[in-house]
Amino acid sequence: MLNLIKNFARDESGAVTVDWVVLTAAIVGMGIAVVASVRSSTDALGTKISQAVGSVSVN
């Protein structure tokens, strides 16, 4: 039984999976932060474009 516990403690096969999960979570979090910061600017730009296009008269 003690040998089984020692082998379990030395086994690192799942460590890479944990690293990838943490890395993926960080990338997703940064993507959400970027989208949140850019969203307000794009809404304002869309409104300006809409007003500019709406004021153009077609002959």
Coordinates of N, CA and C in Angstrom, one line a residue:
M1 N 0.8 -1.2 0.0 CA 0.0 0.0 0.0 C 0.9 1.3 0.0
L2 N 1.9 1.2 0.8 CA 2.8 2.4 0.8 C 3.5 2.6 -0.5
N3 N 3.8 1.5 -1.2 CA 4.4 1.6 -2.5 C 3.5 2.3 -3.5
L4 N 2.2 2.0 -3.4 CA 1.2 2.6 -4.3 C 1.1 4.1 -4.1
I5 N 1.2 4.5 -2.9 CA 1.1 5.9 -2.5 C 2.4 6.6 -3.1
K6 N 3.5 6.0 -2.9 CA 4.8 6.6 -3.4 C 4.7 6.8 -5.0
N7 N 4.2 5.7 -5.6 CA 4.1 5.8 -7.1 C 3.1 6.9 -7.5
F8 N 2.0 7.0 -6.8 CA 1.1 8.1 -7.1 C 1.7 9.5 -6.9
A9 N 2.5 9.7 -5.9 CA 3.1 11.0 -5.6 C 4.1 11.3 -6.7
R10 N 4.8 10.3 -7.2 CA 5.8 10.6 -8.3 C 5.2 10.8 -9.7
D11 N 4.0 10.3 -9.9 CA 3.4 10.4 -11.2 C 3.1 11.8 -11.6
E12 N 3.6 12.3 -12.7 CA 3.3 13.7 -13.1 C 2.6 13.8 -14.5
S13 N 1.9 12.7 -14.9 CA 1.3 12.7 -16.2 C 0.2 13.7 -16.3
G14 N -0.5 14.1 -15.2 CA -1.6 15.0 -15.3 C -1.2 16.5 -15.2
A15 N 0.1 16.7 -14.8 CA 0.6 18.1 -14.6 C 0.5 18.9 -15.9
V16 N 0.8 18.3 -17.0 CA 0.7 19.1 -18.3 C -0.7 19.5 -18.6
T17 N -1.7 18.7 -18.3 CA -3.1 19.0 -18.5 C -3.5 20.2 -17.6
V18 N -3.0 20.3 -16.4 CA -3.3 21.4 -15.5 C -2.7 22.7 -16.1
D19 N -1.5 22.6 -16.6 CA -0.8 23.8 -17.2 C -1.6 24.3 -18.3
W20 N -2.1 23.4 -19.2 CA -2.9 23.8 -20.4 C -4.2 24.4 -20.0
V21 N -4.8 23.9 -19.0 CA -6.1 24.5 -18.5 C -5.9 25.9 -18.0
V22 N -4.9 26.1 -17.2 CA -4.6 27.4 -16.6 C -4.2 28.4 -17.8
L23 N -3.4 28.0 -18.7 CA -3.0 28.8 -19.8 C -4.2 29.2 -20.7
T24 N -5.1 28.2 -21.0 CA -6.3 28.5 -21.7 C -7.2 29.4 -21.0
A25 N -7.4 29.3 -19.7 CA -8.3 30.2 -18.9 C -7.7 31.6 -19.0
A26 N -6.4 31.7 -18.9 CA -5.8 33.1 -19.0 C -6.0 33.7 -20.3
I27 N -5.9 33.0 -21.4 CA -6.1 33.5 -22.7 C -7.6 33.9 -22.9
V28 N -8.5 33.1 -22.5 CA -9.9 33.4 -22.6 C -10.2 34.7 -21.7
G29 N -9.7 34.8 -20.6 CA -9.9 35.9 -19.7 C -9.4 37.2 -20.4
M30 N -8.2 37.1 -21.0 CA -7.7 38.3 -21.7 C -8.5 38.7 -22.9
G31 N -9.0 37.7 -23.6 CA -9.9 38.0 -24.7 C -11.2 38.7 -24.3
I32 N -11.8 38.2 -23.2 CA -13.0 38.9 -22.7 C -12.7 40.3 -22.2
A33 N -11.5 40.5 -21.6 CA -11.2 41.9 -21.2 C -11.0 42.8 -22.4
V34 N -10.4 42.3 -23.5 CA -10.2 43.1 -24.7 C -11.6 43.5 -25.3
V35 N -12.4 42.5 -25.4 CA -13.8 42.7 -26.0 C -14.5 43.7 -25.2
A36 N -14.5 43.6 -23.8 CA -15.2 44.6 -23.0 C -14.6 46.0 -23.1
S37 N -13.3 46.1 -23.3 CA -12.8 47.5 -23.4 C -13.0 48.1 -24.8
V38 N -13.1 47.3 -25.8 CA -13.3 47.8 -27.2 C -14.8 48.0 -27.5
R39 N -15.6 47.3 -26.8 CA -17.1 47.3 -27.1 C -17.7 48.8 -27.0
S40 N -17.3 49.5 -26.0 CA -17.9 50.9 -25.9 C -17.5 51.8 -27.0
S41 N -16.2 51.6 -27.4 CA -15.7 52.5 -28.5 C -16.3 52.1 -29.8
T42 N -16.6 50.8 -30.1 CA -17.2 50.5 -31.4 C -18.7 50.9 -31.4
D43 N -19.3 50.9 -30.3 CA -20.7 51.3 -30.2 C -20.8 52.8 -30.6
A44 N -19.9 53.6 -30.1 CA -19.9 55.1 -30.4 C -19.5 55.3 -31.9
L45 N -18.5 54.5 -32.4 CA -18.1 54.7 -33.8 C -19.3 54.2 -34.7
G46 N -20.0 53.2 -34.3 CA -21.1 52.8 -35.1 C -22.2 53.8 -35.2
T47 N -22.4 54.5 -34.1 CA -23.4 55.6 -34.1 C -23.0 56.7 -35.0
K48 N -21.7 57.1 -34.9 CA -21.2 58.2 -35.8 C -21.3 57.8 -37.3
I49 N -21.0 56.6 -37.6 CA -21.1 56.1 -39.0 C -22.5 56.1 -39.4
S50 N -23.4 55.7 -38.6 CA -24.8 55.7 -38.9 C -25.4 57.1 -39.2
Q51 N -25.0 58.0 -38.4 CA -25.4 59.4 -38.6 C -24.8 60.0 -39.9
A52 N -23.5 59.7 -40.2 CA -22.9 60.2 -41.4 C -23.6 59.6 -42.6
V53 N -23.9 58.3 -42.6 CA -24.5 57.7 -43.8 C -25.9 58.2 -43.9
G54 N -26.6 58.4 -42.8 CA -28.0 58.9 -42.9 C -28.1 60.3 -43.4
S55 N -27.1 61.1 -43.2 CA -27.1 62.5 -43.7 C -26.7 62.7 -45.1
V56 N -26.3 61.6 -45.8 CA -25.9 61.7 -47.2 C -27.1 61.6 -48.1
S57 N -27.2 62.5 -49.0 CA -28.4 62.5 -49.9 C -27.9 61.8 -51.3
V58 N -28.8 61.0 -51.8 CA -28.5 60.4 -53.1 C -29.2 61.1 -54.2
N59 N -28.5 61.5 -55.2 CA -29.1 62.2 -56.3 C -29.8 61.3 -57.3

